mmCIF file of C-alpha atoms in Angstrom:
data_model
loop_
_atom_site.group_PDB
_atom_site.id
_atom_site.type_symbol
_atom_site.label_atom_id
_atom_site.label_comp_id
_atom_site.label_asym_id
_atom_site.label_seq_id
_atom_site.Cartn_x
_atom_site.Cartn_y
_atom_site.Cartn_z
ATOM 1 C CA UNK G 1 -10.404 -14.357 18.887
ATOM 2 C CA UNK G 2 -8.236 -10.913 19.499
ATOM 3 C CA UNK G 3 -11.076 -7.911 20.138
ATOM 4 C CA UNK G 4 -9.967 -5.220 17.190
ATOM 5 C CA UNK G 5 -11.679 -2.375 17.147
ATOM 6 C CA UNK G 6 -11.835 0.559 14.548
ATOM 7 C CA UNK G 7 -12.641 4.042 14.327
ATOM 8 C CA UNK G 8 -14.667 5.481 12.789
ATOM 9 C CA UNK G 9 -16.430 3.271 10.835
ATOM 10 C CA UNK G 10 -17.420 5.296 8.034
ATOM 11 C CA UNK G 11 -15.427 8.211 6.766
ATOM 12 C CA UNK G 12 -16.622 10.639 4.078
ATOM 13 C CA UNK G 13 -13.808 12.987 2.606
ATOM 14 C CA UNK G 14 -13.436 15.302 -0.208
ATOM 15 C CA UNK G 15 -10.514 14.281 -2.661
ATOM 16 C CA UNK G 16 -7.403 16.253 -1.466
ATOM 17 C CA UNK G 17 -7.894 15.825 2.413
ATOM 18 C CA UNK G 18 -6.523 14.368 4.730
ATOM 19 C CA UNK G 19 -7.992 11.439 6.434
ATOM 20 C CA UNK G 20 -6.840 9.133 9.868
ATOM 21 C CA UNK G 21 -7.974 5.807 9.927
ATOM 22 C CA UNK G 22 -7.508 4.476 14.004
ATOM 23 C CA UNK G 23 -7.182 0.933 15.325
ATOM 24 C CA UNK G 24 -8.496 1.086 18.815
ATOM 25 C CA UNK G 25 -7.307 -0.221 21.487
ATOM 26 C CA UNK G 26 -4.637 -2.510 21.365
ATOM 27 C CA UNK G 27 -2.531 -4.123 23.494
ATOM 28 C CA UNK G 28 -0.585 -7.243 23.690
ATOM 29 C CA UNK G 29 -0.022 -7.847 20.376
ATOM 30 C CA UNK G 30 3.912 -7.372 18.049
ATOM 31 C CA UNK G 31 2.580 -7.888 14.226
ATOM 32 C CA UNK G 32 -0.065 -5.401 12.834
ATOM 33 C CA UNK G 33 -1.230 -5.163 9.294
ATOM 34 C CA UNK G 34 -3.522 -2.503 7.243
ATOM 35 C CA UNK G 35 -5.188 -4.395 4.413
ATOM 36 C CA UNK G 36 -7.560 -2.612 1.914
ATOM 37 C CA UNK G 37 -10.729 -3.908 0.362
ATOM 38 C CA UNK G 38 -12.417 -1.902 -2.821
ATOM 39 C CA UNK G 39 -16.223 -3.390 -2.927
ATOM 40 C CA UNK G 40 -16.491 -6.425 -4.325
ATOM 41 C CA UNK G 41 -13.080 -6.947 -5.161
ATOM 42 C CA UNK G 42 -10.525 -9.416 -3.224
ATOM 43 C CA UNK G 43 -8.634 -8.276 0.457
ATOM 44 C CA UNK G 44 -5.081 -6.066 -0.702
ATOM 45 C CA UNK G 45 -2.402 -5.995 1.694
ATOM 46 C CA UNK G 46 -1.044 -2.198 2.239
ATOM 47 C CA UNK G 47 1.620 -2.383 5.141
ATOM 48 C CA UNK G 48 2.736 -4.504 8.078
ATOM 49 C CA UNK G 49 4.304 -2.738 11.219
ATOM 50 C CA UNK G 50 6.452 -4.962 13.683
ATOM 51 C CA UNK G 51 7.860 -3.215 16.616
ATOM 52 C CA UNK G 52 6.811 0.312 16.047
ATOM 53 C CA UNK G 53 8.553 -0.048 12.464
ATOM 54 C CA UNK G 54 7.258 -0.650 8.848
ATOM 55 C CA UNK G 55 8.365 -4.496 8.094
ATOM 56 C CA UNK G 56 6.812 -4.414 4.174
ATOM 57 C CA UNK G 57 4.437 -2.438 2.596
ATOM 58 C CA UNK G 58 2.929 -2.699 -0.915
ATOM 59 C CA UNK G 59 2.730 -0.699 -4.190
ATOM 60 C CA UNK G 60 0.074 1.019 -2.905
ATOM 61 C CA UNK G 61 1.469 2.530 0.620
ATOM 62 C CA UNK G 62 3.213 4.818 -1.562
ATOM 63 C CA UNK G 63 4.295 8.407 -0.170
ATOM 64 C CA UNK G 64 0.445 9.505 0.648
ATOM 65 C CA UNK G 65 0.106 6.575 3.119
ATOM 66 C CA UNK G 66 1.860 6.421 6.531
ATOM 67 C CA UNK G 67 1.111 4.263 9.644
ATOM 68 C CA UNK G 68 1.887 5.385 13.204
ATOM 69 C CA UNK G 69 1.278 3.801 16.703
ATOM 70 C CA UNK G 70 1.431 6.915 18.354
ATOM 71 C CA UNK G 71 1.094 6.313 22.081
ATOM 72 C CA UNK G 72 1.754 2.765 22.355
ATOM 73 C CA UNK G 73 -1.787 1.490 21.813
ATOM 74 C CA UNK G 74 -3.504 2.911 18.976
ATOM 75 C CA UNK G 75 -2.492 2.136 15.445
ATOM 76 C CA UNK G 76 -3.620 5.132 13.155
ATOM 77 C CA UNK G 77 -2.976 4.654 8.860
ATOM 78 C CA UNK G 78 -2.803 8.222 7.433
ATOM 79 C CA UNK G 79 -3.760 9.189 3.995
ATOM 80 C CA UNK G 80 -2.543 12.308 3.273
ATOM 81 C CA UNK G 81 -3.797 13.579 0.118
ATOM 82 C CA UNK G 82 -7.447 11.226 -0.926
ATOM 83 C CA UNK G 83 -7.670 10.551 -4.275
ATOM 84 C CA UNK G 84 -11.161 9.045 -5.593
ATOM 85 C CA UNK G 85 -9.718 5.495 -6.085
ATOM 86 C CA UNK G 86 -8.909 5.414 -2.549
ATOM 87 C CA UNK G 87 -12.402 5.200 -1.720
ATOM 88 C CA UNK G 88 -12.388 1.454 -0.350
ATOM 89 C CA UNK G 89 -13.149 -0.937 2.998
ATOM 90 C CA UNK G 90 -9.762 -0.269 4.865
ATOM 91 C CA UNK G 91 -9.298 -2.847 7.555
ATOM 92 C CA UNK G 92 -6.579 -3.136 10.693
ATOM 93 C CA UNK G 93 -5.526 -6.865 11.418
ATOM 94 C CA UNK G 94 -3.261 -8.175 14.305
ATOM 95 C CA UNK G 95 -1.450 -11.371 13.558
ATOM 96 C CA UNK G 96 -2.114 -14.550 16.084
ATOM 97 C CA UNK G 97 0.071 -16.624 18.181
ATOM 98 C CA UNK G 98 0.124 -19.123 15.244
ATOM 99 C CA UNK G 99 0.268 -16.608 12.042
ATOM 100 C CA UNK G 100 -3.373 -16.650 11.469
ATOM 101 C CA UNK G 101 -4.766 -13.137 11.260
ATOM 102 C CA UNK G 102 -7.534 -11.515 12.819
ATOM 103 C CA UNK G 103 -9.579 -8.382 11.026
ATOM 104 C CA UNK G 104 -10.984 -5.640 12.822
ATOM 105 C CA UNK G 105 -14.485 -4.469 11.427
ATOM 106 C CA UNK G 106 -13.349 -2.109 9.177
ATOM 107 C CA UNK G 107 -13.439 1.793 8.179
ATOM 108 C CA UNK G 108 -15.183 2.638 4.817
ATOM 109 C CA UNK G 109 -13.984 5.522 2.963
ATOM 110 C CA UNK G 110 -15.941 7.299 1.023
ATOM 111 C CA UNK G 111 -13.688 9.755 -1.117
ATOM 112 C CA UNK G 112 -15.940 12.307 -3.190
ATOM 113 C CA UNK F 1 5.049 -12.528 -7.974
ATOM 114 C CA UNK F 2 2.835 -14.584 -5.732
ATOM 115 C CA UNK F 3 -0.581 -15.201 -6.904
ATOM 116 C CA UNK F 4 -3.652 -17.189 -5.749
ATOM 117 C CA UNK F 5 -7.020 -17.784 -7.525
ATOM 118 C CA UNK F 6 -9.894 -19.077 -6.688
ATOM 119 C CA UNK F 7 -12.706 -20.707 -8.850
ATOM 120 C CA UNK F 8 -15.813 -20.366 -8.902
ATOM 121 C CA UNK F 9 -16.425 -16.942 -8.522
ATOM 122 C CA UNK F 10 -19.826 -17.215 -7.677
ATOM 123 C CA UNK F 11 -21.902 -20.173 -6.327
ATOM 124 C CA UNK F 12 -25.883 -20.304 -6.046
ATOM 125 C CA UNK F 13 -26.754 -23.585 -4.287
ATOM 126 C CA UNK F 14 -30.380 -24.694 -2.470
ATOM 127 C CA UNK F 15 -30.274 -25.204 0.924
ATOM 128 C CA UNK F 16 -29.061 -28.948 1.685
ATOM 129 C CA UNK F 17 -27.204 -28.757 -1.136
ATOM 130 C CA UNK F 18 -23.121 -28.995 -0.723
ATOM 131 C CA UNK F 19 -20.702 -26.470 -1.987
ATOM 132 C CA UNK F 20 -16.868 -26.520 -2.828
ATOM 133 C CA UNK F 21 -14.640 -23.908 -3.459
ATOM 134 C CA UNK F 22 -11.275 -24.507 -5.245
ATOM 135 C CA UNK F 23 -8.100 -22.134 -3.838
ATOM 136 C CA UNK F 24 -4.600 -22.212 -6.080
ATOM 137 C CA UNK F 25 -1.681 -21.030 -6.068
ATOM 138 C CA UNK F 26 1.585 -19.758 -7.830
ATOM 139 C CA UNK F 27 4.122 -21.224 -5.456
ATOM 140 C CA UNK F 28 4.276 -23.445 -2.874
ATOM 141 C CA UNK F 29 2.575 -22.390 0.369
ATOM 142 C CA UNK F 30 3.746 -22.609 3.973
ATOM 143 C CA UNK F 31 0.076 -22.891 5.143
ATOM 144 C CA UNK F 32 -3.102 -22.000 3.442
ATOM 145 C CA UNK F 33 -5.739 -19.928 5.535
ATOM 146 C CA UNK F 34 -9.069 -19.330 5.143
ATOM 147 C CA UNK F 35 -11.559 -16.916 5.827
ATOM 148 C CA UNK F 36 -15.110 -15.934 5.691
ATOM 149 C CA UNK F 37 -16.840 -12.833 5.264
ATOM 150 C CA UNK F 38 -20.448 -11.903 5.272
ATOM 151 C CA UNK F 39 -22.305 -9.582 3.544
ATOM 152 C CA UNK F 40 -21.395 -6.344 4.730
ATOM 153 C CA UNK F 41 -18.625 -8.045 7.446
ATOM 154 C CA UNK F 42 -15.397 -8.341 7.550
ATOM 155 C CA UNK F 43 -13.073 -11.783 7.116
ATOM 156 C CA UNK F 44 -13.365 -13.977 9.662
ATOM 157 C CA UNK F 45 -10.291 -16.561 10.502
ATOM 158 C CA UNK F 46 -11.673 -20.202 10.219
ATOM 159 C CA UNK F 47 -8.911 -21.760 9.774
ATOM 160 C CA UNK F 48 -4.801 -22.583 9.101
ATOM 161 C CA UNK F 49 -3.520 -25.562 7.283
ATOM 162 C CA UNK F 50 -0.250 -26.463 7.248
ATOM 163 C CA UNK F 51 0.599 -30.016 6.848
ATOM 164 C CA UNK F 52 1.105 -31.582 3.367
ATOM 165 C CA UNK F 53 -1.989 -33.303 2.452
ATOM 166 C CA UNK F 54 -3.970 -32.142 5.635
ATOM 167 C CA UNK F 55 -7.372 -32.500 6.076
ATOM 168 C CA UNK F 56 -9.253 -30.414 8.981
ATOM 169 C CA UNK F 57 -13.028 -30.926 9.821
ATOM 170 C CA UNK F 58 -15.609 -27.438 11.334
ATOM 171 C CA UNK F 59 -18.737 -29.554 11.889
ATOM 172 C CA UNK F 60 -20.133 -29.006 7.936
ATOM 173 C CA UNK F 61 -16.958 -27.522 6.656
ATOM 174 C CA UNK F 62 -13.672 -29.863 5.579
ATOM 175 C CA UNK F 63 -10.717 -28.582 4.810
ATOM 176 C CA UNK F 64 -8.078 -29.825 2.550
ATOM 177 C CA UNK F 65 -4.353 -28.825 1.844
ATOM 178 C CA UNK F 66 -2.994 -30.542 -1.069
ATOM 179 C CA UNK F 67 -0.180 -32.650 -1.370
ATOM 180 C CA UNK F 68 2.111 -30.156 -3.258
ATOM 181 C CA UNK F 69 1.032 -27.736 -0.548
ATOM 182 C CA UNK F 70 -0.058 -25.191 -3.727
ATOM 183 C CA UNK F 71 -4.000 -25.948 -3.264
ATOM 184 C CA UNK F 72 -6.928 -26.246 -0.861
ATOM 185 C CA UNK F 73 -10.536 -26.822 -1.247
ATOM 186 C CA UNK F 74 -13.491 -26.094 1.272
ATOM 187 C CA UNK F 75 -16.097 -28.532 0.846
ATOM 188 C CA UNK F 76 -19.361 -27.534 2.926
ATOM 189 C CA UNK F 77 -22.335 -30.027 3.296
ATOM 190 C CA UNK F 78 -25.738 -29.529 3.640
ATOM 191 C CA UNK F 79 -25.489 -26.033 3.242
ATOM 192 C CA UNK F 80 -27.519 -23.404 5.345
ATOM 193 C CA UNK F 81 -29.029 -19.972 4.780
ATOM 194 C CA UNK F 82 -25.830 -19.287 7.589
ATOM 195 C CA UNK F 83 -23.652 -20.253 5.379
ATOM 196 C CA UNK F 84 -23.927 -17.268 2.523
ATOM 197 C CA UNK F 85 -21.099 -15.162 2.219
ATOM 198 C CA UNK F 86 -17.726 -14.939 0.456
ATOM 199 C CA UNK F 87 -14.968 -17.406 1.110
ATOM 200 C CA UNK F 88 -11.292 -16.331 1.008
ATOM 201 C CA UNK F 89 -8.753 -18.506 0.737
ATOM 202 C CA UNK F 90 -5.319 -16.739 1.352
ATOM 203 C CA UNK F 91 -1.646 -17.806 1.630
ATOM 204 C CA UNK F 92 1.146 -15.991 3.209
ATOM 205 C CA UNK F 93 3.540 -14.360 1.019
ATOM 206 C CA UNK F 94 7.049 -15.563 2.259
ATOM 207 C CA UNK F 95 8.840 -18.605 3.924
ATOM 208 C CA UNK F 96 5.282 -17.518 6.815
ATOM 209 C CA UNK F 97 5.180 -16.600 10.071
ATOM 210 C CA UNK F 98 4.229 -12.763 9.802
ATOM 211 C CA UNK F 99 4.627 -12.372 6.278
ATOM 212 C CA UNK F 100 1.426 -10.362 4.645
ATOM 213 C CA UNK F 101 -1.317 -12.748 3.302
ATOM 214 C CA UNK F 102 -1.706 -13.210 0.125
ATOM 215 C CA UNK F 103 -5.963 -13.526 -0.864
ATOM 216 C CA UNK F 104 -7.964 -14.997 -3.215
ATOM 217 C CA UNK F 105 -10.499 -13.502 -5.269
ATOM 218 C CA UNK F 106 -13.451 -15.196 -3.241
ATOM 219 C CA UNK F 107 -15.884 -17.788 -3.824
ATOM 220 C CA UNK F 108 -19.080 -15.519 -2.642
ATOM 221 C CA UNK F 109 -21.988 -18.339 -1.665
ATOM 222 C CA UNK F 110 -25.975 -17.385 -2.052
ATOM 223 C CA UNK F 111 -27.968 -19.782 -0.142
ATOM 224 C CA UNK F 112 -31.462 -20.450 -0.974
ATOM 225 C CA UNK F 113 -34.067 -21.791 1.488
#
């Protein structure tokens, strides 16, 4: 199974800020996905990004949310202005060799 | 658009008992994944069906695509206090390949010795 790593793993913001989520590292990999999981409820895709470029992206990754891979390695989902609902599990995933995904161990935000 | 449910919900077996979780969806699927995520984890891959009427074995765990290729089941046997968690079934939205997943709402399993 792909190693995907994720920083930091718990985030705390006030509503209005700013936050960074990072995917660290990767390397060897095309297809990367930010999915979003509020607690207890079911796994909600946000975006996909395929060759440094958005491929889809949901209802949610609306103008607050934007996805970089800055230096060719790490994968960083921006939030630019938390709201209280965004407070959820958010996780980074890198799609397989045969479609299957693999999950990274999450960041939870924590907007106050 | 797309949607996939799951039933039940919520599943309280004793340990050696077997469990079966129920995944369906809107439209037909290209494959049918599944995943499993502890308490406090994140979703694991287990594993991709693909084939019409497939059938895939994990020691305890069976895995079954249907014929239509619009549901799956997970049968486990002889559950184990390993075994708790939630169970995601999840089907790609799109002809597959990379297309985003879409997930069930879980089957979450409590085990008890």
């Amino acid at each position: 199974e792909p190693e995907v790593t994720q920083t930091p793993s718990h985030q705390v913001t006030q509503m209005g800020q700013e936050v960074i989520l990072r995917c660290v590292p990767i390397s060897n990999h095309l297809y990367f996905y930010w999915y979003r999981q509020i607690l207890g409820q079911k796994v909600e895709f946000l975006v996909s990004f395929y060759n440094n470029e958005i491929s889809e992206k949901s209802e949610i990754f609306d103008d607050q949310f934007s996805v970089e891979r800055p230096d060719g390695s790490n994968f960083t989902l921006k939030i630019r202005s938390t709201k209280l609902e965004d407070s959820a599990m958010y996780f980074c995933v890198i799609g397989g060799v045969a479609y299957e995904q693999y999950f990274g161990p999450g960041t939870r935000l924590t907007v106050t | 658009g797309q949607q996939v449910m799951q039933i039940p919900q919520y599943q309280h077996v004793q340990e050696g008992e077997d469990f079966t979780t129920y995944c369906n969806s809107s439209t037909t699927l290209s494959n049918i994944q599944w995943y499993k995520q502890r308490p406090g984890g994140h979703p694991v891959f287990l594993i991709q069906l693909v084939k019409s009427g497939e059938v895939k074995k994990q020691k305890r765990l069976t895995f079954q695509f249907g014929e239509a290729k619009k549901n799956s089941s997970l049968h486990i046997t002889a559950t184990q206090t390993t075994d708790v968690g939630t169970y995601f079934c999840a089907g790609p939205d799109g002809p597959g390949g990379y297309n985003k997943l879409i997930f069930g709402a879980g089957t979450r399993l409590a085990v008890h010795p």
